[in-house]
Amino acid sequence: MALYSDKVMDHFRNPRNVGVIENADGIGEVGNAKCGDIMKIYLKIDNEIITDVKFETFGCGSAIASSSMATELIKGKPVSEALQLSNKAVAEALDGLPAHKLHCSVLAEEAIKTAIEDYYKKNDKTESQA
Ligand code: FES
């Protein structure tokens, strides 16, 4: 069996939503100290709906594929739903990741949560008010 699924290879080779959003409503940057990979997520939010999302990932292929898939999964969704996105859901949507690459999908979950926290902070909201 190939180490990486076709979906991982597809999102690695043709990542969706790469880039920067100027004047983003929320920005989240996280890194993994062990591998040194860094992921940054930008969110545009309108009426509690994620209308646009972009990412910049300086990292391995699985981190790029995870960011790409995660952005696809939360685009057009309510913020409350995006907050529920788990790394497991990202890995499953990619038809799995090798065990030693699961932490790459964790970065995607953390980057989205951090970006949403940033949005809440900027808008003086707490999660319960969302
Ligand atoms: Fe660390 Fe992929 S090896 S994010």
JSON list of C-alpha atoms and ligand atoms in Angstrom, two decimals:
[
{"chain": "A", "resi": 1, "resn": "MET", "atom": "CA", "xyz": [0.00, 0.00, 0.00]},
{"chain": "A", "resi": 2, "resn": "ALA", "atom": "CA", "xyz": [1.25, 3.46, -0.82]},
{"chain": "A", "resi": 3, "resn": "LEU", "atom": "CA", "xyz": [2.27, 5.51, 2.19]},
{"chain": "A", "resi": 4, "resn": "TYR", "atom": "CA", "xyz": [0.08, 8.43, 1.15]},
{"chain": "A", "resi": 5, "resn": "SER", "atom": "CA", "xyz": [-3.47, 8.32, -0.20]},
{"chain": "A", "resi": 6, "resn": "ASP", "atom": "CA", "xyz": [-4.36, 9.84, -3.57]},
{"chain": "A", "resi": 7, "resn": "LYS", "atom": "CA", "xyz": [-6.18, 12.60, -1.74]},
{"chain": "A", "resi": 8, "resn": "VAL", "atom": "CA", "xyz": [-3.10, 13.54, 0.27]},
{"chain": "A", "resi": 9, "resn": "MET", "atom": "CA", "xyz": [-1.03, 13.62, -2.92]},
{"chain": "A", "resi": 10, "resn": "ASP", "atom": "CA", "xyz": [-3.70, 15.66, -4.71]},
{"chain": "A", "resi": 11, "resn": "HIS", "atom": "CA", "xyz": [-3.96, 18.30, -1.95]},
{"chain": "A", "resi": 12, "resn": "PHE", "atom": "CA", "xyz": [-0.17, 18.39, -1.64]},
{"chain": "A", "resi": 13, "resn": "ARG", "atom": "CA", "xyz": [0.36, 18.92, -5.37]},
{"chain": "A", "resi": 14, "resn": "ASN", "atom": "CA", "xyz": [-2.64, 21.22, -5.91]},
{"chain": "A", "resi": 15, "resn": "PRO", "atom": "CA", "xyz": [-3.28, 22.85, -2.56]},
{"chain": "A", "resi": 16, "resn": "ARG", "atom": "CA", "xyz": [-6.55, 24.77, -2.31]},
{"chain": "A", "resi": 17, "resn": "ASN", "atom": "CA", "xyz": [-6.82, 28.22, -0.71]},
{"chain": "A", "resi": 18, "resn": "VAL", "atom": "CA", "xyz": [-3.12, 29.07, -0.56]},
{"chain": "A", "resi": 19, "resn": "GLY", "atom": "CA", "xyz": [-2.37, 32.70, 0.17]},
{"chain": "A", "resi": 20, "resn": "VAL", "atom": "CA", "xyz": [-3.02, 35.63, 2.41]},
{"chain": "A", "resi": 21, "resn": "ILE", "atom": "CA", "xyz": [-6.21, 37.56, 3.19]},
{"chain": "A", "resi": 22, "resn": "GLU", "atom": "CA", "xyz": [-5.58, 41.28, 3.64]},
{"chain": "A", "resi": 23, "resn": "ASN", "atom": "CA", "xyz": [-7.54, 42.66, 6.59]},
{"chain": "A", "resi": 24, "resn": "ALA", "atom": "CA", "xyz": [-8.43, 39.16, 7.77]},
{"chain": "A", "resi": 25, "resn": "ASP", "atom": "CA", "xyz": [-10.93, 38.96, 10.62]},
{"chain": "A", "resi": 26, "resn": "GLY", "atom": "CA", "xyz": [-8.90, 36.27, 12.34]},
{"chain": "A", "resi": 27, "resn": "ILE", "atom": "CA", "xyz": [-5.33, 35.02, 11.94]},
{"chain": "A", "resi": 28, "resn": "GLY", "atom": "CA", "xyz": [-3.87, 31.94, 13.58]},
{"chain": "A", "resi": 29, "resn": "GLU", "atom": "CA", "xyz": [-0.27, 30.85, 13.45]},
{"chain": "A", "resi": 30, "resn": "VAL", "atom": "CA", "xyz": [0.97, 27.67, 15.05]},
{"chain": "A", "resi": 31, "resn": "GLY", "atom": "CA", "xyz": [4.07, 25.57, 14.85]},
{"chain": "A", "resi": 32, "resn": "ASN", "atom": "CA", "xyz": [5.37, 22.23, 15.89]},
{"chain": "A", "resi": 33, "resn": "ALA", "atom": "CA", "xyz": [8.58, 22.56, 17.86]},
{"chain": "A", "resi": 34, "resn": "LYS", "atom": "CA", "xyz": [9.77, 19.07, 16.96]},
{"chain": "A", "resi": 35, "resn": "CYS", "atom": "CA", "xyz": [9.61, 19.23, 13.18]},
{"chain": "A", "resi": 36, "resn": "GLY", "atom": "CA", "xyz": [9.77, 23.04, 12.91]},
{"chain": "A", "resi": 37, "resn": "ASP", "atom": "CA", "xyz": [6.78, 23.24, 10.57]},
{"chain": "A", "resi": 38, "resn": "ILE", "atom": "CA", "xyz": [4.66, 26.38, 10.69]},
{"chain": "A", "resi": 39, "resn": "MET", "atom": "CA", "xyz": [1.07, 26.95, 9.58]},
{"chain": "A", "resi": 40, "resn": "LYS", "atom": "CA", "xyz": [-0.82, 30.22, 9.29]},
{"chain": "A", "resi": 41, "resn": "ILE", "atom": "CA", "xyz": [-4.56, 30.49, 8.64]},
{"chain": "A", "resi": 42, "resn": "TYR", "atom": "CA", "xyz": [-6.46, 33.64, 7.64]},
{"chain": "A", "resi": 43, "resn": "LEU", "atom": "CA", "xyz": [-10.23, 33.90, 8.05]},
{"chain": "A", "resi": 44, "resn": "LYS", "atom": "CA", "xyz": [-12.76, 36.31, 6.60]},
{"chain": "A", "resi": 45, "resn": "ILE", "atom": "CA", "xyz": [-15.94, 36.15, 8.65]},
{"chain": "A", "resi": 46, "resn": "ASP", "atom": "CA", "xyz": [-19.26, 37.71, 7.87]},
{"chain": "A", "resi": 47, "resn": "ASN", "atom": "CA", "xyz": [-22.23, 37.27, 10.15]},
{"chain": "A", "resi": 48, "resn": "GLU", "atom": "CA", "xyz": [-20.53, 34.33, 11.90]},
{"chain": "A", "resi": 49, "resn": "ILE", "atom": "CA", "xyz": [-19.98, 32.57, 8.58]},
{"chain": "A", "resi": 50, "resn": "ILE", "atom": "CA", "xyz": [-16.49, 31.87, 7.25]},
{"chain": "A", "resi": 51, "resn": "THR", "atom": "CA", "xyz": [-16.77, 33.46, 3.85]},
{"chain": "A", "resi": 52, "resn": "ASP", "atom": "CA", "xyz": [-13.11, 33.02, 2.92]},
{"chain": "A", "resi": 53, "resn": "VAL", "atom": "CA", "xyz": [-10.10, 31.21, 4.25]},
{"chain": "A", "resi": 54, "resn": "LYS", "atom": "CA", "xyz": [-6.49, 31.08, 3.11]},
{"chain": "A", "resi": 55, "resn": "PHE", "atom": "CA", "xyz": [-3.36, 29.47, 4.43]},
{"chain": "A", "resi": 56, "resn": "GLU", "atom": "CA", "xyz": [0.40, 29.65, 4.28]},
{"chain": "A", "resi": 57, "resn": "THR", "atom": "CA", "xyz": [2.22, 26.54, 5.40]},
{"chain": "A", "resi": 58, "resn": "PHE", "atom": "CA", "xyz": [5.95, 26.20, 5.70]},
{"chain": "A", "resi": 59, "resn": "GLY", "atom": "CA", "xyz": [6.12, 22.52, 6.27]},
{"chain": "A", "resi": 60, "resn": "CYS", "atom": "CA", "xyz": [5.94, 18.97, 5.09]},
{"chain": "A", "resi": 61, "resn": "GLY", "atom": "CA", "xyz": [3.65, 17.57, 2.42]},
{"chain": "A", "resi": 62, "resn": "SER", "atom": "CA", "xyz": [1.17, 16.23, 4.97]},
{"chain": "A", "resi": 63, "resn": "ALA", "atom": "CA", "xyz": [0.98, 19.64, 6.64]},
{"chain": "A", "resi": 64, "resn": "ILE", "atom": "CA", "xyz": [0.25, 21.26, 3.27]},
{"chain": "A", "resi": 65, "resn": "ALA", "atom": "CA", "xyz": [-2.37, 18.63, 2.41]},
{"chain": "A", "resi": 66, "resn": "SER", "atom": "CA", "xyz": [-3.92, 18.98, 5.88]},
{"chain": "A", "resi": 67, "resn": "SER", "atom": "CA", "xyz": [-4.12, 22.79, 5.60]},
{"chain": "A", "resi": 68, "resn": "SER", "atom": "CA", "xyz": [-5.64, 22.53, 2.15]},
{"chain": "A", "resi": 69, "resn": "MET", "atom": "CA", "xyz": [-8.26, 19.99, 3.23]},
{"chain": "A", "resi": 70, "resn": "ALA", "atom": "CA", "xyz": [-9.03, 21.82, 6.49]},
{"chain": "A", "resi": 71, "resn": "THR", "atom": "CA", "xyz": [-9.66, 25.10, 4.66]},
{"chain": "A", "resi": 72, "resn": "GLU", "atom": "CA", "xyz": [-11.99, 23.30, 2.25]},
{"chain": "A", "resi": 73, "resn": "LEU", "atom": "CA", "xyz": [-13.87, 21.77, 5.18]},
{"chain": "A", "resi": 74, "resn": "ILE", "atom": "CA", "xyz": [-14.55, 25.09, 6.94]},
{"chain": "A", "resi": 75, "resn": "LYS", "atom": "CA", "xyz": [-15.16, 27.38, 3.97]},
{"chain": "A", "resi": 76, "resn": "GLY", "atom": "CA", "xyz": [-18.75, 28.63, 3.97]},
{"chain": "A", "resi": 77, "resn": "LYS", "atom": "CA", "xyz": [-19.40, 27.10, 7.40]},
{"chain": "A", "resi": 78, "resn": "PRO", "atom": "CA", "xyz": [-20.47, 28.84, 10.61]},
{"chain": "A", "resi": 79, "resn": "VAL", "atom": "CA", "xyz": [-17.65, 29.68, 13.01]},
{"chain": "A", "resi": 80, "resn": "SER", "atom": "CA", "xyz": [-19.20, 27.39, 15.62]},
{"chain": "A", "resi": 81, "resn": "GLU", "atom": "CA", "xyz": [-18.90, 24.45, 13.22]},
{"chain": "A", "resi": 82, "resn": "ALA", "atom": "CA", "xyz": [-15.31, 25.27, 12.31]},
{"chain": "A", "resi": 83, "resn": "LEU", "atom": "CA", "xyz": [-14.44, 25.22, 16.00]},
{"chain": "A", "resi": 84, "resn": "GLN", "atom": "CA", "xyz": [-15.56, 21.59, 16.14]},
{"chain": "A", "resi": 85, "resn": "LEU", "atom": "CA", "xyz": [-13.22, 20.51, 13.35]},
{"chain": "A", "resi": 86, "resn": "SER", "atom": "CA", "xyz": [-10.90, 17.87, 14.74]},
{"chain": "A", "resi": 87, "resn": "ASN", "atom": "CA", "xyz": [-7.59, 16.72, 13.36]},
{"chain": "A", "resi": 88, "resn": "LYS", "atom": "CA", "xyz": [-9.18, 13.30, 13.06]},
{"chain": "A", "resi": 89, "resn": "ALA", "atom": "CA", "xyz": [-11.82, 14.67, 10.70]},
{"chain": "A", "resi": 90, "resn": "VAL", "atom": "CA", "xyz": [-9.10, 16.32, 8.59]},
{"chain": "A", "resi": 91, "resn": "ALA", "atom": "CA", "xyz": [-7.07, 13.09, 8.44]},
{"chain": "A", "resi": 92, "resn": "GLU", "atom": "CA", "xyz": [-10.21, 11.08, 7.59]},
{"chain": "A", "resi": 93, "resn": "ALA", "atom": "CA", "xyz": [-11.14, 13.48, 4.82]},
{"chain": "A", "resi": 94, "resn": "LEU", "atom": "CA", "xyz": [-7.68, 12.86, 3.38]},
{"chain": "A", "resi": 95, "resn": "ASP", "atom": "CA", "xyz": [-8.34, 9.09, 3.51]},
{"chain": "A", "resi": 96, "resn": "GLY", "atom": "CA", "xyz": [-5.87, 8.77, 6.33]},
{"chain": "A", "resi": 97, "resn": "LEU", "atom": "CA", "xyz": [-2.33, 9.82, 7.19]},
{"chain": "A", "resi": 98, "resn": "PRO", "atom": "CA", "xyz": [0.54, 7.61, 8.34]},
{"chain": "A", "resi": 99, "resn": "ALA", "atom": "CA", "xyz": [0.71, 7.46, 12.15]},
{"chain": "A", "resi": 100, "resn": "HIS", "atom": "CA", "xyz": [3.91, 9.51, 12.36]},
{"chain": "A", "resi": 101, "resn": "LYS", "atom": "CA", "xyz": [2.24, 12.21, 10.23]},
{"chain": "A", "resi": 102, "resn": "LEU", "atom": "CA", "xyz": [-0.92, 12.63, 12.28]},
{"chain": "A", "resi": 103, "resn": "HIS", "atom": "CA", "xyz": [0.59, 15.61, 14.11]},
{"chain": "A", "resi": 104, "resn": "CYS", "atom": "CA", "xyz": [0.53, 17.48, 10.78]},
{"chain": "A", "resi": 105, "resn": "SER", "atom": "CA", "xyz": [-3.28, 17.38, 10.85]},
{"chain": "A", "resi": 106, "resn": "VAL", "atom": "CA", "xyz": [-3.19, 18.54, 14.48]},
{"chain": "A", "resi": 107, "resn": "LEU", "atom": "CA", "xyz": [-1.47, 21.72, 13.28]},
{"chain": "A", "resi": 108, "resn": "ALA", "atom": "CA", "xyz": [-4.43, 22.41, 10.97]},
{"chain": "A", "resi": 109, "resn": "GLU", "atom": "CA", "xyz": [-6.94, 22.01, 13.81]},
{"chain": "A", "resi": 110, "resn": "GLU", "atom": "CA", "xyz": [-4.86, 24.25, 16.09]},
{"chain": "A", "resi": 111, "resn": "ALA", "atom": "CA", "xyz": [-4.30, 26.92, 13.46]},
{"chain": "A", "resi": 112, "resn": "ILE", "atom": "CA", "xyz": [-8.05, 27.20, 12.80]},
{"chain": "A", "resi": 113, "resn": "LYS", "atom": "CA", "xyz": [-8.86, 27.37, 16.52]},
{"chain": "A", "resi": 114, "resn": "THR", "atom": "CA", "xyz": [-6.18, 30.02, 17.04]},
{"chain": "A", "resi": 115, "resn": "ALA", "atom": "CA", "xyz": [-7.54, 32.08, 14.13]},
{"chain": "A", "resi": 116, "resn": "ILE", "atom": "CA", "xyz": [-11.07, 31.88, 15.55]},
{"chain": "A", "resi": 117, "resn": "GLU", "atom": "CA", "xyz": [-9.80, 32.90, 19.00]},
{"chain": "A", "resi": 118, "resn": "ASP", "atom": "CA", "xyz": [-8.12, 35.87, 17.35]},
{"chain": "A", "resi": 119, "resn": "TYR", "atom": "CA", "xyz": [-11.43, 36.76, 15.70]},
{"chain": "A", "resi": 120, "resn": "TYR", "atom": "CA", "xyz": [-13.22, 36.57, 19.04]},
{"chain": "A", "resi": 121, "resn": "LYS", "atom": "CA", "xyz": [-10.57, 38.73, 20.68]},
{"chain": "A", "resi": 122, "resn": "LYS", "atom": "CA", "xyz": [-10.74, 41.35, 17.96]},
{"chain": "A", "resi": 123, "resn": "ASN", "atom": "CA", "xyz": [-14.51, 41.44, 18.21]},
{"chain": "A", "resi": 124, "resn": "ASP", "atom": "CA", "xyz": [-14.59, 41.36, 21.96]},
{"chain": "A", "resi": 125, "resn": "LYS", "atom": "CA", "xyz": [-16.56, 38.14, 22.03]},
{"chain": "A", "resi": 126, "resn": "THR", "atom": "CA", "xyz": [-16.30, 34.94, 23.97]},
{"chain": "A", "resi": 127, "resn": "GLU", "atom": "CA", "xyz": [-17.08, 31.57, 22.49]},
{"chain": "A", "resi": 128, "resn": "SER", "atom": "CA", "xyz": [-20.35, 31.29, 24.39]},
{"chain": "A", "resi": 129, "resn": "GLN", "atom": "CA", "xyz": [-21.64, 34.49, 22.77]},
{"chain": "A", "resi": 130, "resn": "ALA", "atom": "CA", "xyz": [-20.98, 33.22, 19.28]},
{"chain": "B", "resi": 1, "resn": "FES", "atom": "FE1", "xyz": [5.60, 18.22, 11.26]},
{"chain": "B", "resi": 1, "resn": "FES", "atom": "FE2", "xyz": [4.38, 17.46, 9.10]},
{"chain": "B", "resi": 1, "resn": "FES", "atom": "S1", "xyz": [6.27, 16.73, 9.84]},
{"chain": "B", "resi": 1, "resn": "FES", "atom": "S2", "xyz": [3.84, 19.11, 10.38]}
]
